[in-house]
C-alpha cells in the first residue's frame, strides 16, 4: 500500500499533516509527531498581530520612553519573536525527516513579508499563510477584502522561492472565483480549505460574551468536503482539506472529494499523537478492501466533476431533504 502524496509539490509519505497549532510549537513536540508517522508538520504560526502587539505593550509599559527608543523596542520585539520562531524551524528540520512548513498568520501586506526570507533561510520547506480576513467592515466591499489576498501573495512572493500555501477561510461572497483567480497568479502551490476561526459565544447567566469551543468536532468536515469537491479540477494548485477531520474515514472522504492531503489538529489534541497511526491504519484497511493501491487511485473520484449528480454539492435549500421530516 502506497500512501504517499504531494504537499506543496513535496513528496510526503502519507496524507496526514499536523496543522499549525500549539501541537507544533516546539522541536520536542514536532519530533514526537514525526515519530508517530505524521506526513508533514506545519509549525505554530507567527502572528503579524502578535509582533505588533508585543511592540505596542512594550510602549505602554514605558510611558516616558524616548521616541528613538520606541523604534528600537519595536524592532527588538520583532527580532525576538522571530528569532525564537526561526530556532523552532531550524531545530525541527534537524530532528525530523519530513517536510516542515512555517506559518504566518497575517492580515495585511506590510513589513512582515520581509521575514519570509529569514524563514526560508532557516530551512522551512514551504510557507503557509493564514490570512485572517473577516469581512466585518460594513463600509468595505467584497472586492476590497479580496484585494488583500492578492496584495499579500504578490508581496511575499518577492521575498521567498520556497512553495507558498494559503490557508483560506470561507467568508467570501465569490469564493470559487476568488480561489481560481488566486490560482491564476501561479504563486500559490496549495490551498488549505479551511481555517477554523475562534468564534464568540454568549453566557446567558452572566450576560457576557465568551468564547466557543476551540476544538472542532467529528462531523465538522462537511463544509470542507463540499468546497474541495467543487474546486477539484478547477485549480492547478493542490487542495488540502482542514477542519473537522478526526478519523481515517474523514481523510478518505476528503481525498475522494479531491484533496491531496489533510491537516489535523483537534483530533490530535483530543487523542494524542498516537491517533495519527490509528487514522493511517483505517485508511490502509479501507484501501485494501477497495483494492486501491495508491492515493491517486481514488483521489477526486467523488469530486463535483466525477459524480453523476453533482448538484448535491451545490444544494443548500432544505426542501427535498428536510421537507419530509416531521
Ligand atoms: C489550540 C489551537 C491553536 C491553533 N493555532 C493556530 C495557528 O497558530 N495558526 C493557524 O494557522 N491555525 C491555528 N489553529 C487552527 C488549526 O490549524 C486548524 O486549522 C483548525 O483547528 C481546524 O482543524 P481541526 O478541525 O483539525 O482542529 C489552531 C487551532 C487550535 C485548536
mmCIF file with all atom_site columns, C-alpha atoms and ligand atoms in Angstrom, residues 19-22 44-45 47 103 105 128 130 167 194-196 214-216 242-246 263-267 269, ligand 1:
data_model
loop_
_atom_site.group_PDB
_atom_site.id
_atom_site.type_symbol
_atom_site.label_atom_id
_atom_site.label_alt_id
_atom_site.label_comp_id
_atom_site.label_asym_id
_atom_site.label_entity_id
_atom_site.label_seq_id
_atom_site.pdbx_PDB_ins_code
_atom_site.Cartn_x
_atom_site.Cartn_y
_atom_site.Cartn_z
_atom_site.occupancy
_atom_site.B_iso_or_equiv
_atom_site.pdbx_formal_charge
_atom_site.auth_seq_id
_atom_site.auth_comp_id
_atom_site.auth_asym_id
_atom_site.auth_atom_id
_atom_site.pdbx_PDB_model_num
ATOM   1  C CA  . UNK A 1 19  ? -1.781  21.595 11.234 1.00 0.00 ? 19  UNK A CA  1
ATOM   2  C CA  . UNK A 1 20  ? -0.402  24.765 12.735 1.00 0.00 ? 20  UNK A CA  1
ATOM   3  C CA  . UNK A 1 21  ? -1.249  24.936 16.447 1.00 0.00 ? 21  UNK A CA  1
ATOM   4  C CA  . UNK A 1 22  ? 0.175   24.566 19.936 1.00 0.00 ? 22  UNK A CA  1
ATOM   5  C CA  . UNK A 1 44  ? 2.631   27.140 15.015 1.00 0.00 ? 44  UNK A CA  1
ATOM   6  C CA  . UNK A 1 45  ? 2.011   30.493 13.342 1.00 0.00 ? 45  UNK A CA  1
ATOM   7  C CA  . UNK A 1 47  ? 1.241   36.195 14.183 1.00 0.00 ? 47  UNK A CA  1
ATOM   8  C CA  . UNK A 1 103 ? 3.242   29.515 9.092  1.00 0.00 ? 103 UNK A CA  1
ATOM   9  C CA  . UNK A 1 105 ? -0.959  34.496 10.399 1.00 0.00 ? 105 UNK A CA  1
ATOM   10 C CA  . UNK A 1 128 ? 1.789   28.698 4.781  1.00 0.00 ? 128 UNK A CA  1
ATOM   11 C CA  . UNK A 1 130 ? -3.158  32.025 7.311  1.00 0.00 ? 130 UNK A CA  1
ATOM   12 C CA  . UNK A 1 167 ? -4.943  28.737 4.381  1.00 0.00 ? 167 UNK A CA  1
ATOM   13 C CA  . UNK A 1 194 ? -10.402 25.966 5.557  1.00 0.00 ? 194 UNK A CA  1
ATOM   14 C CA  . UNK A 1 195 ? -9.129  27.640 8.640  1.00 0.00 ? 195 UNK A CA  1
ATOM   15 C CA  . UNK A 1 196 ? -11.336 27.389 11.715 1.00 0.00 ? 196 UNK A CA  1
ATOM   16 C CA  . UNK A 1 214 ? -11.563 25.854 20.389 1.00 0.00 ? 214 UNK A CA  1
ATOM   17 C CA  . UNK A 1 215 ? -11.716 22.343 19.047 1.00 0.00 ? 215 UNK A CA  1
ATOM   18 C CA  . UNK A 1 216 ? -13.696 21.029 16.129 1.00 0.00 ? 216 UNK A CA  1
ATOM   19 C CA  . UNK A 1 242 ? -8.702  21.049 7.030  1.00 0.00 ? 242 UNK A CA  1
ATOM   20 C CA  . UNK A 1 243 ? -11.263 21.298 9.858  1.00 0.00 ? 243 UNK A CA  1
ATOM   21 C CA  . UNK A 1 244 ? -13.202 18.504 11.486 1.00 0.00 ? 244 UNK A CA  1
ATOM   22 C CA  . UNK A 1 245 ? -11.036 15.652 10.221 1.00 0.00 ? 245 UNK A CA  1
ATOM   23 C CA  . UNK A 1 246 ? -10.941 13.248 13.142 1.00 0.00 ? 246 UNK A CA  1
ATOM   24 C CA  . UNK A 1 263 ? -4.443  18.795 8.094  1.00 0.00 ? 263 UNK A CA  1
ATOM   25 C CA  . UNK A 1 264 ? -5.434  17.512 11.508 1.00 0.00 ? 264 UNK A CA  1
ATOM   26 C CA  . UNK A 1 265 ? -5.334  19.415 14.807 1.00 0.00 ? 265 UNK A CA  1
ATOM   27 C CA  . UNK A 1 266 ? -8.291  18.906 17.191 1.00 0.00 ? 266 UNK A CA  1
ATOM   28 C CA  . UNK A 1 267 ? -8.263  15.101 16.914 1.00 0.00 ? 267 UNK A CA  1
ATOM   29 C CA  . UNK A 1 269 ? -5.248  17.432 20.851 1.00 0.00 ? 269 UNK A CA  1
HETATM 30 C C1  . LIG B 2 .   ? -5.329  25.419 20.105 1.00 0.00 ? 1   LIG B C1  1
HETATM 31 C C2  . LIG B 2 .   ? -5.270  25.736 18.646 1.00 0.00 ? 1   LIG B C2  1
HETATM 32 C C3  . LIG B 2 .   ? -4.270  26.594 18.161 1.00 0.00 ? 1   LIG B C3  1
HETATM 33 C C4  . LIG B 2 .   ? -4.232  26.926 16.799 1.00 0.00 ? 1   LIG B C4  1
HETATM 34 N N1  . LIG B 2 .   ? -3.244  27.757 16.341 1.00 0.00 ? 1   LIG B N1  1
HETATM 35 C C5  . LIG B 2 .   ? -3.174  28.034 15.012 1.00 0.00 ? 1   LIG B C5  1
HETATM 36 C C6  . LIG B 2 .   ? -2.125  28.832 14.484 1.00 0.00 ? 1   LIG B C6  1
HETATM 37 O O1  . LIG B 2 .   ? -1.243  29.303 15.185 1.00 0.00 ? 1   LIG B O1  1
HETATM 38 N N2  . LIG B 2 .   ? -2.122  29.059 13.149 1.00 0.00 ? 1   LIG B N2  1
HETATM 39 C C7  . LIG B 2 .   ? -3.048  28.557 12.307 1.00 0.00 ? 1   LIG B C7  1
HETATM 40 O O2  . LIG B 2 .   ? -2.980  28.775 11.092 1.00 0.00 ? 1   LIG B O2  1
HETATM 41 N N3  . LIG B 2 .   ? -4.067  27.782 12.771 1.00 0.00 ? 1   LIG B N3  1
HETATM 42 C C8  . LIG B 2 .   ? -4.138  27.521 14.087 1.00 0.00 ? 1   LIG B C8  1
HETATM 43 N N4  . LIG B 2 .   ? -5.147  26.728 14.557 1.00 0.00 ? 1   LIG B N4  1
HETATM 44 C C9  . LIG B 2 .   ? -6.140  26.205 13.607 1.00 0.00 ? 1   LIG B C9  1
HETATM 45 C C10 . LIG B 2 .   ? -5.748  24.810 13.157 1.00 0.00 ? 1   LIG B C10 1
HETATM 46 O O3  . LIG B 2 .   ? -4.535  24.784 12.431 1.00 0.00 ? 1   LIG B O3  1
HETATM 47 C C11 . LIG B 2 .   ? -6.838  24.198 12.269 1.00 0.00 ? 1   LIG B C11 1
HETATM 48 O O4  . LIG B 2 .   ? -6.954  24.940 11.072 1.00 0.00 ? 1   LIG B O4  1
HETATM 49 C C12 . LIG B 2 .   ? -8.204  24.158 12.939 1.00 0.00 ? 1   LIG B C12 1
HETATM 50 O O5  . LIG B 2 .   ? -8.096  23.762 14.297 1.00 0.00 ? 1   LIG B O5  1
HETATM 51 C C13 . LIG B 2 .   ? -9.130  23.198 12.215 1.00 0.00 ? 1   LIG B C13 1
HETATM 52 O O6  . LIG B 2 .   ? -8.614  21.895 12.192 1.00 0.00 ? 1   LIG B O6  1
HETATM 53 P P1  . LIG B 2 .   ? -9.155  20.763 13.196 1.00 0.00 ? 1   LIG B P1  1
HETATM 54 O O7  . LIG B 2 .   ? -10.608 20.645 12.976 1.00 0.00 ? 1   LIG B O7  1
HETATM 55 O O8  . LIG B 2 .   ? -8.395  19.535 12.838 1.00 0.00 ? 1   LIG B O8  1
HETATM 56 O O9  . LIG B 2 .   ? -8.842  21.243 14.575 1.00 0.00 ? 1   LIG B O9  1
HETATM 57 C C14 . LIG B 2 .   ? -5.201  26.385 15.901 1.00 0.00 ? 1   LIG B C14 1
HETATM 58 C C15 . LIG B 2 .   ? -6.179  25.513 16.404 1.00 0.00 ? 1   LIG B C15 1
HETATM 59 C C16 . LIG B 2 .   ? -6.225  25.183 17.749 1.00 0.00 ? 1   LIG B C16 1
HETATM 60 C C17 . LIG B 2 .   ? -7.282  24.243 18.232 1.00 0.00 ? 1   LIG B C17 1
#
